[in-house]
């Protein structure tokens, strides 16, 4: 029997091993909980997992943010009868431990509508954010190490400055860039912007986890 307090219908997060340095949290929902396994579904349909792989799963239990190892068992069939990488079965491994240092996590914004101006392109989709950087999708091409201007928006405020491109991944809509903000460059305040948005996004995620939103 698994030792985990993860509940049926609960909102949870997963972290992929190759993103351990960035600590990106990807939201998912528990579709079914049984004695020996858990069925979950990524909210981002573009995400996928492989059987026998190990991820970290994050969840809230008694108002505390917890983490535990998760072993992927199998991909599951969709209503159309085909295997869908975003729906899968897993088992929790080992004991859950506290993961309360939320300030160092990069929070997925797949369900949110945050946008950024990136280089010369306006209204680019923000895909995740942390206290020191963010990821954005743009059709323009940049290389790792490029320094580009960017602006973030939160309610009626605008935060602008320079960012350094740390990673590049080709996606359906162009390129997903992982960037690190450059504090204080050219008098910009974009470092304050990522911190503010990171805090707001984490609060929104925690409200979802606690069922209060």
mmCIF file of C-alpha atoms in Angstrom:
data_model
loop_
_atom_site.group_PDB
_atom_site.id
_atom_site.type_symbol
_atom_site.label_atom_id
_atom_site.label_comp_id
_atom_site.label_asym_id
_atom_site.label_seq_id
_atom_site.Cartn_x
_atom_site.Cartn_y
_atom_site.Cartn_z
ATOM 1 C CA UNK A 1 0.000 0.000 0.000
ATOM 2 C CA UNK A 2 1.313 3.442 -0.939
ATOM 3 C CA UNK A 3 2.156 5.857 1.833
ATOM 4 C CA UNK A 4 0.924 9.179 0.500
ATOM 5 C CA UNK A 5 -1.853 11.590 1.493
ATOM 6 C CA UNK A 6 -2.621 12.467 -2.165
ATOM 7 C CA UNK A 7 -6.405 12.449 -2.574
ATOM 8 C CA UNK A 8 -8.817 11.666 -5.383
ATOM 9 C CA UNK A 9 -9.614 14.848 -7.327
ATOM 10 C CA UNK A 10 -6.706 16.790 -5.811
ATOM 11 C CA UNK A 11 -4.649 19.291 -7.814
ATOM 12 C CA UNK A 12 -0.946 18.380 -7.741
ATOM 13 C CA UNK A 13 2.322 19.367 -9.454
ATOM 14 C CA UNK A 14 5.126 17.408 -11.101
ATOM 15 C CA UNK A 15 8.786 18.284 -11.602
ATOM 16 C CA UNK A 16 10.787 16.610 -14.380
ATOM 17 C CA UNK A 17 14.347 15.427 -13.637
ATOM 18 C CA UNK A 18 15.859 17.452 -16.497
ATOM 19 C CA UNK A 19 14.289 20.591 -15.009
ATOM 20 C CA UNK A 20 15.660 20.072 -11.508
ATOM 21 C CA UNK A 21 17.915 23.129 -11.732
ATOM 22 C CA UNK A 22 14.997 25.346 -12.751
ATOM 23 C CA UNK A 23 12.487 23.611 -10.422
ATOM 24 C CA UNK A 24 9.504 24.098 -12.726
ATOM 25 C CA UNK A 25 6.191 22.873 -11.310
ATOM 26 C CA UNK A 26 3.699 21.478 -13.859
ATOM 27 C CA UNK A 27 0.069 21.276 -12.680
ATOM 28 C CA UNK A 28 -1.956 18.068 -12.913
ATOM 29 C CA UNK A 29 -5.195 16.674 -11.508
ATOM 30 C CA UNK A 30 -5.747 13.342 -9.769
ATOM 31 C CA UNK A 31 -8.458 11.512 -11.711
ATOM 32 C CA UNK A 32 -8.567 8.398 -9.543
ATOM 33 C CA UNK A 33 -6.889 7.193 -6.364
ATOM 34 C CA UNK A 34 -6.801 3.519 -5.446
ATOM 35 C CA UNK A 35 -4.906 1.538 -2.830
ATOM 36 C CA UNK A 36 -2.010 0.726 -5.149
ATOM 37 C CA UNK A 37 -1.905 3.437 -7.809
ATOM 38 C CA UNK A 38 -2.965 6.953 -8.808
ATOM 39 C CA UNK A 39 -4.270 8.143 -12.172
ATOM 40 C CA UNK A 40 -3.470 11.743 -13.082
ATOM 41 C CA UNK A 41 -3.754 14.094 -16.032
ATOM 42 C CA UNK A 42 -1.469 17.004 -16.954
ATOM 43 C CA UNK A 43 -3.336 20.255 -17.498
ATOM 44 C CA UNK A 44 -0.872 21.043 -20.291
ATOM 45 C CA UNK A 45 -1.707 18.525 -23.046
ATOM 46 C CA UNK A 46 1.762 19.022 -24.605
ATOM 47 C CA UNK A 47 3.490 17.406 -21.630
ATOM 48 C CA UNK A 48 4.342 13.719 -21.698
ATOM 49 C CA UNK A 49 5.909 11.070 -19.488
ATOM 50 C CA UNK A 50 7.397 7.638 -20.121
ATOM 51 C CA UNK A 51 6.636 4.410 -18.239
ATOM 52 C CA UNK A 52 9.192 3.526 -15.534
ATOM 53 C CA UNK A 53 10.453 7.119 -15.298
ATOM 54 C CA UNK A 54 10.676 8.852 -11.919
ATOM 55 C CA UNK A 55 9.445 12.377 -11.238
ATOM 56 C CA UNK A 56 8.803 14.441 -8.136
ATOM 57 C CA UNK A 57 5.181 15.094 -7.222
ATOM 58 C CA UNK A 58 4.170 18.096 -5.104
ATOM 59 C CA UNK A 59 0.914 18.515 -3.211
ATOM 60 C CA UNK A 60 -0.640 20.200 -0.214
ATOM 61 C CA UNK A 61 -1.467 18.216 2.904
ATOM 62 C CA UNK A 62 -2.869 19.838 6.041
ATOM 63 C CA UNK A 63 -1.870 23.272 4.682
ATOM 64 C CA UNK A 64 1.756 22.207 4.201
ATOM 65 C CA UNK A 65 3.417 21.964 0.784
ATOM 66 C CA UNK A 66 4.909 18.467 0.393
ATOM 67 C CA UNK A 67 6.990 16.531 -2.131
ATOM 68 C CA UNK A 68 7.400 12.816 -2.855
ATOM 69 C CA UNK A 69 8.964 10.623 -5.528
ATOM 70 C CA UNK A 70 6.574 9.320 -8.187
ATOM 71 C CA UNK A 71 7.163 6.244 -10.373
ATOM 72 C CA UNK A 72 5.280 6.322 -13.680
ATOM 73 C CA UNK A 73 3.539 3.003 -14.332
ATOM 74 C CA UNK A 74 1.778 3.426 -17.668
ATOM 75 C CA UNK A 75 0.167 5.790 -20.157
ATOM 76 C CA UNK A 76 -3.602 5.499 -20.225
ATOM 77 C CA UNK A 77 -6.189 5.578 -22.971
ATOM 78 C CA UNK A 78 -8.256 8.621 -23.835
ATOM 79 C CA UNK A 79 -11.971 8.540 -24.669
ATOM 80 C CA UNK A 80 -10.953 7.991 -28.291
ATOM 81 C CA UNK A 81 -9.108 4.809 -27.310
ATOM 82 C CA UNK A 82 -5.541 6.002 -27.942
ATOM 83 C CA UNK A 83 -2.725 6.303 -25.442
ATOM 84 C CA UNK A 84 -2.351 9.907 -24.334
ATOM 85 C CA UNK A 85 0.994 10.925 -22.778
ATOM 86 C CA UNK A 86 -0.737 13.566 -20.651
ATOM 87 C CA UNK A 87 -2.863 10.939 -18.814
ATOM 88 C CA UNK A 88 -0.918 8.366 -16.827
ATOM 89 C CA UNK A 89 -0.797 6.095 -13.820
ATOM 90 C CA UNK A 90 1.827 6.398 -11.105
ATOM 91 C CA UNK A 91 2.718 5.204 -7.630
ATOM 92 C CA UNK A 92 4.160 7.357 -4.867
ATOM 93 C CA UNK A 93 7.505 6.056 -3.605
ATOM 94 C CA UNK A 94 9.104 6.589 -0.216
ATOM 95 C CA UNK A 95 7.889 9.063 2.373
ATOM 96 C CA UNK A 96 6.490 12.551 1.667
ATOM 97 C CA UNK A 97 8.672 15.401 2.953
ATOM 98 C CA UNK A 98 8.193 19.137 3.336
ATOM 99 C CA UNK A 99 8.818 21.373 0.306
ATOM 100 C CA UNK A 100 8.064 24.723 1.868
ATOM 101 C CA UNK A 101 10.833 26.783 0.163
ATOM 102 C CA UNK A 102 8.396 27.976 -2.519
ATOM 103 C CA UNK A 103 10.364 31.101 -3.369
ATOM 104 C CA UNK A 104 12.892 29.041 -5.372
ATOM 105 C CA UNK A 105 10.336 27.288 -7.595
ATOM 106 C CA UNK A 106 9.460 28.241 -11.137
ATOM 107 C CA UNK A 107 5.659 28.113 -11.360
ATOM 108 C CA UNK A 108 3.883 26.940 -14.498
ATOM 109 C CA UNK A 109 1.488 29.524 -15.987
ATOM 110 C CA UNK A 110 -0.203 27.170 -18.447
ATOM 111 C CA UNK A 111 -3.657 27.997 -17.036
ATOM 112 C CA UNK A 112 -2.986 31.712 -16.632
ATOM 113 C CA UNK A 113 -3.007 34.544 -19.165
ATOM 114 C CA UNK A 114 0.200 36.424 -18.364
ATOM 115 C CA UNK A 115 1.929 38.015 -21.338
ATOM 116 C CA UNK A 116 5.221 39.763 -22.042
ATOM 117 C CA UNK A 117 6.835 41.914 -24.670
ATOM 118 C CA UNK A 118 9.980 40.055 -25.703
ATOM 119 C CA UNK A 119 12.537 41.765 -27.917
ATOM 120 C CA UNK A 120 10.502 43.283 -30.777
ATOM 121 C CA UNK A 121 7.460 41.031 -30.341
ATOM 122 C CA UNK A 122 4.444 42.142 -28.319
ATOM 123 C CA UNK A 123 2.037 40.029 -26.249
ATOM 124 C CA UNK A 124 4.090 36.828 -26.042
ATOM 125 C CA UNK A 125 2.766 34.017 -23.847
ATOM 126 C CA UNK A 126 4.480 33.544 -20.476
ATOM 127 C CA UNK A 127 4.707 29.813 -19.709
ATOM 128 C CA UNK A 128 6.356 29.895 -16.267
ATOM 129 C CA UNK A 129 7.959 32.326 -13.844
ATOM 130 C CA UNK A 130 10.265 32.343 -10.833
ATOM 131 C CA UNK A 131 11.740 35.042 -8.625
ATOM 132 C CA UNK A 132 14.716 35.350 -10.989
ATOM 133 C CA UNK A 133 13.432 34.582 -14.486
ATOM 134 C CA UNK A 134 10.696 33.290 -16.740
ATOM 135 C CA UNK A 135 9.951 31.352 -19.905
ATOM 136 C CA UNK A 136 8.213 32.878 -22.889
ATOM 137 C CA UNK A 137 7.086 31.741 -26.335
ATOM 138 C CA UNK A 138 8.143 33.900 -29.286
ATOM 139 C CA UNK A 139 8.298 33.478 -33.043
ATOM 140 C CA UNK A 140 11.527 35.493 -33.223
ATOM 141 C CA UNK A 141 14.840 33.649 -33.219
ATOM 142 C CA UNK A 142 17.472 34.271 -30.530
ATOM 143 C CA UNK A 143 20.550 32.419 -29.348
ATOM 144 C CA UNK A 144 21.627 31.367 -25.880
ATOM 145 C CA UNK A 145 23.483 34.250 -24.286
ATOM 146 C CA UNK A 146 21.602 36.988 -26.164
ATOM 147 C CA UNK A 147 20.607 40.013 -24.096
ATOM 148 C CA UNK A 148 17.175 41.282 -25.133
ATOM 149 C CA UNK A 149 14.699 43.855 -23.792
ATOM 150 C CA UNK A 150 11.492 42.598 -22.199
ATOM 151 C CA UNK A 151 8.436 43.931 -20.407
ATOM 152 C CA UNK A 152 6.066 42.178 -17.998
ATOM 153 C CA UNK A 153 2.535 43.200 -17.075
ATOM 154 C CA UNK A 154 0.672 42.776 -13.796
ATOM 155 C CA UNK A 155 -2.691 44.483 -13.419
ATOM 156 C CA UNK A 156 -1.970 48.151 -14.280
ATOM 157 C CA UNK A 157 1.805 47.980 -13.803
ATOM 158 C CA UNK A 158 4.563 47.513 -16.387
ATOM 159 C CA UNK A 159 8.008 46.141 -15.502
ATOM 160 C CA UNK A 160 10.732 46.559 -18.120
ATOM 161 C CA UNK A 161 14.416 45.741 -18.426
ATOM 162 C CA UNK A 162 16.925 43.345 -19.945
ATOM 163 C CA UNK A 163 16.995 39.549 -19.828
ATOM 164 C CA UNK A 164 19.579 36.940 -20.776
ATOM 165 C CA UNK A 165 18.529 33.933 -22.854
ATOM 166 C CA UNK A 166 19.474 30.748 -20.954
ATOM 167 C CA UNK A 167 17.709 28.054 -22.985
ATOM 168 C CA UNK A 168 15.956 27.648 -26.341
ATOM 169 C CA UNK A 169 13.434 24.972 -27.332
ATOM 170 C CA UNK A 170 11.535 24.837 -30.613
ATOM 171 C CA UNK A 171 7.756 24.475 -30.124
ATOM 172 C CA UNK A 172 4.664 24.599 -32.318
ATOM 173 C CA UNK A 173 4.266 28.385 -31.975
ATOM 174 C CA UNK A 174 7.931 29.248 -32.458
ATOM 175 C CA UNK A 175 10.501 29.019 -29.674
ATOM 176 C CA UNK A 176 10.258 28.701 -25.923
ATOM 177 C CA UNK A 177 12.952 30.805 -24.274
ATOM 178 C CA UNK A 178 14.048 30.412 -20.696
ATOM 179 C CA UNK A 179 15.512 33.714 -19.526
ATOM 180 C CA UNK A 180 17.192 35.168 -16.466
ATOM 181 C CA UNK A 181 16.503 38.785 -15.581
ATOM 182 C CA UNK A 182 19.431 41.175 -15.288
ATOM 183 C CA UNK A 183 18.863 43.235 -12.163
ATOM 184 C CA UNK A 184 19.463 46.958 -12.333
ATOM 185 C CA UNK A 185 20.628 47.013 -15.955
ATOM 186 C CA UNK A 186 19.790 50.310 -17.691
ATOM 187 C CA UNK A 187 17.699 51.345 -14.698
ATOM 188 C CA UNK A 188 15.064 48.709 -15.427
ATOM 189 C CA UNK A 189 12.731 47.166 -12.851
ATOM 190 C CA UNK A 190 11.948 43.816 -14.500
ATOM 191 C CA UNK A 191 13.524 42.021 -11.526
ATOM 192 C CA UNK A 192 10.714 43.409 -9.364
ATOM 193 C CA UNK A 193 8.219 42.281 -11.986
ATOM 194 C CA UNK A 194 9.207 38.592 -11.923
ATOM 195 C CA UNK A 195 9.173 38.620 -8.131
ATOM 196 C CA UNK A 196 5.685 40.136 -8.020
ATOM 197 C CA UNK A 197 4.245 37.835 -10.678
ATOM 198 C CA UNK A 198 5.905 34.800 -9.066
ATOM 199 C CA UNK A 199 4.261 35.588 -5.729
ATOM 200 C CA UNK A 200 0.841 36.176 -7.300
ATOM 201 C CA UNK A 201 1.084 33.002 -9.410
ATOM 202 C CA UNK A 202 2.095 30.885 -6.417
ATOM 203 C CA UNK A 203 -0.838 32.237 -4.410
ATOM 204 C CA UNK A 204 -3.182 31.334 -7.252
ATOM 205 C CA UNK A 205 -1.731 27.825 -7.422
ATOM 206 C CA UNK A 206 -1.961 27.335 -3.656
ATOM 207 C CA UNK A 207 -5.596 28.451 -3.695
ATOM 208 C CA UNK A 208 -6.243 25.768 -6.292
ATOM 209 C CA UNK A 209 -4.429 23.180 -4.167
ATOM 210 C CA UNK A 210 -6.437 24.059 -1.076
ATOM 211 C CA UNK A 211 -9.702 24.110 -3.014
ATOM 212 C CA UNK A 212 -10.458 27.724 -2.079
ATOM 213 C CA UNK A 213 -10.516 29.040 -5.656
#
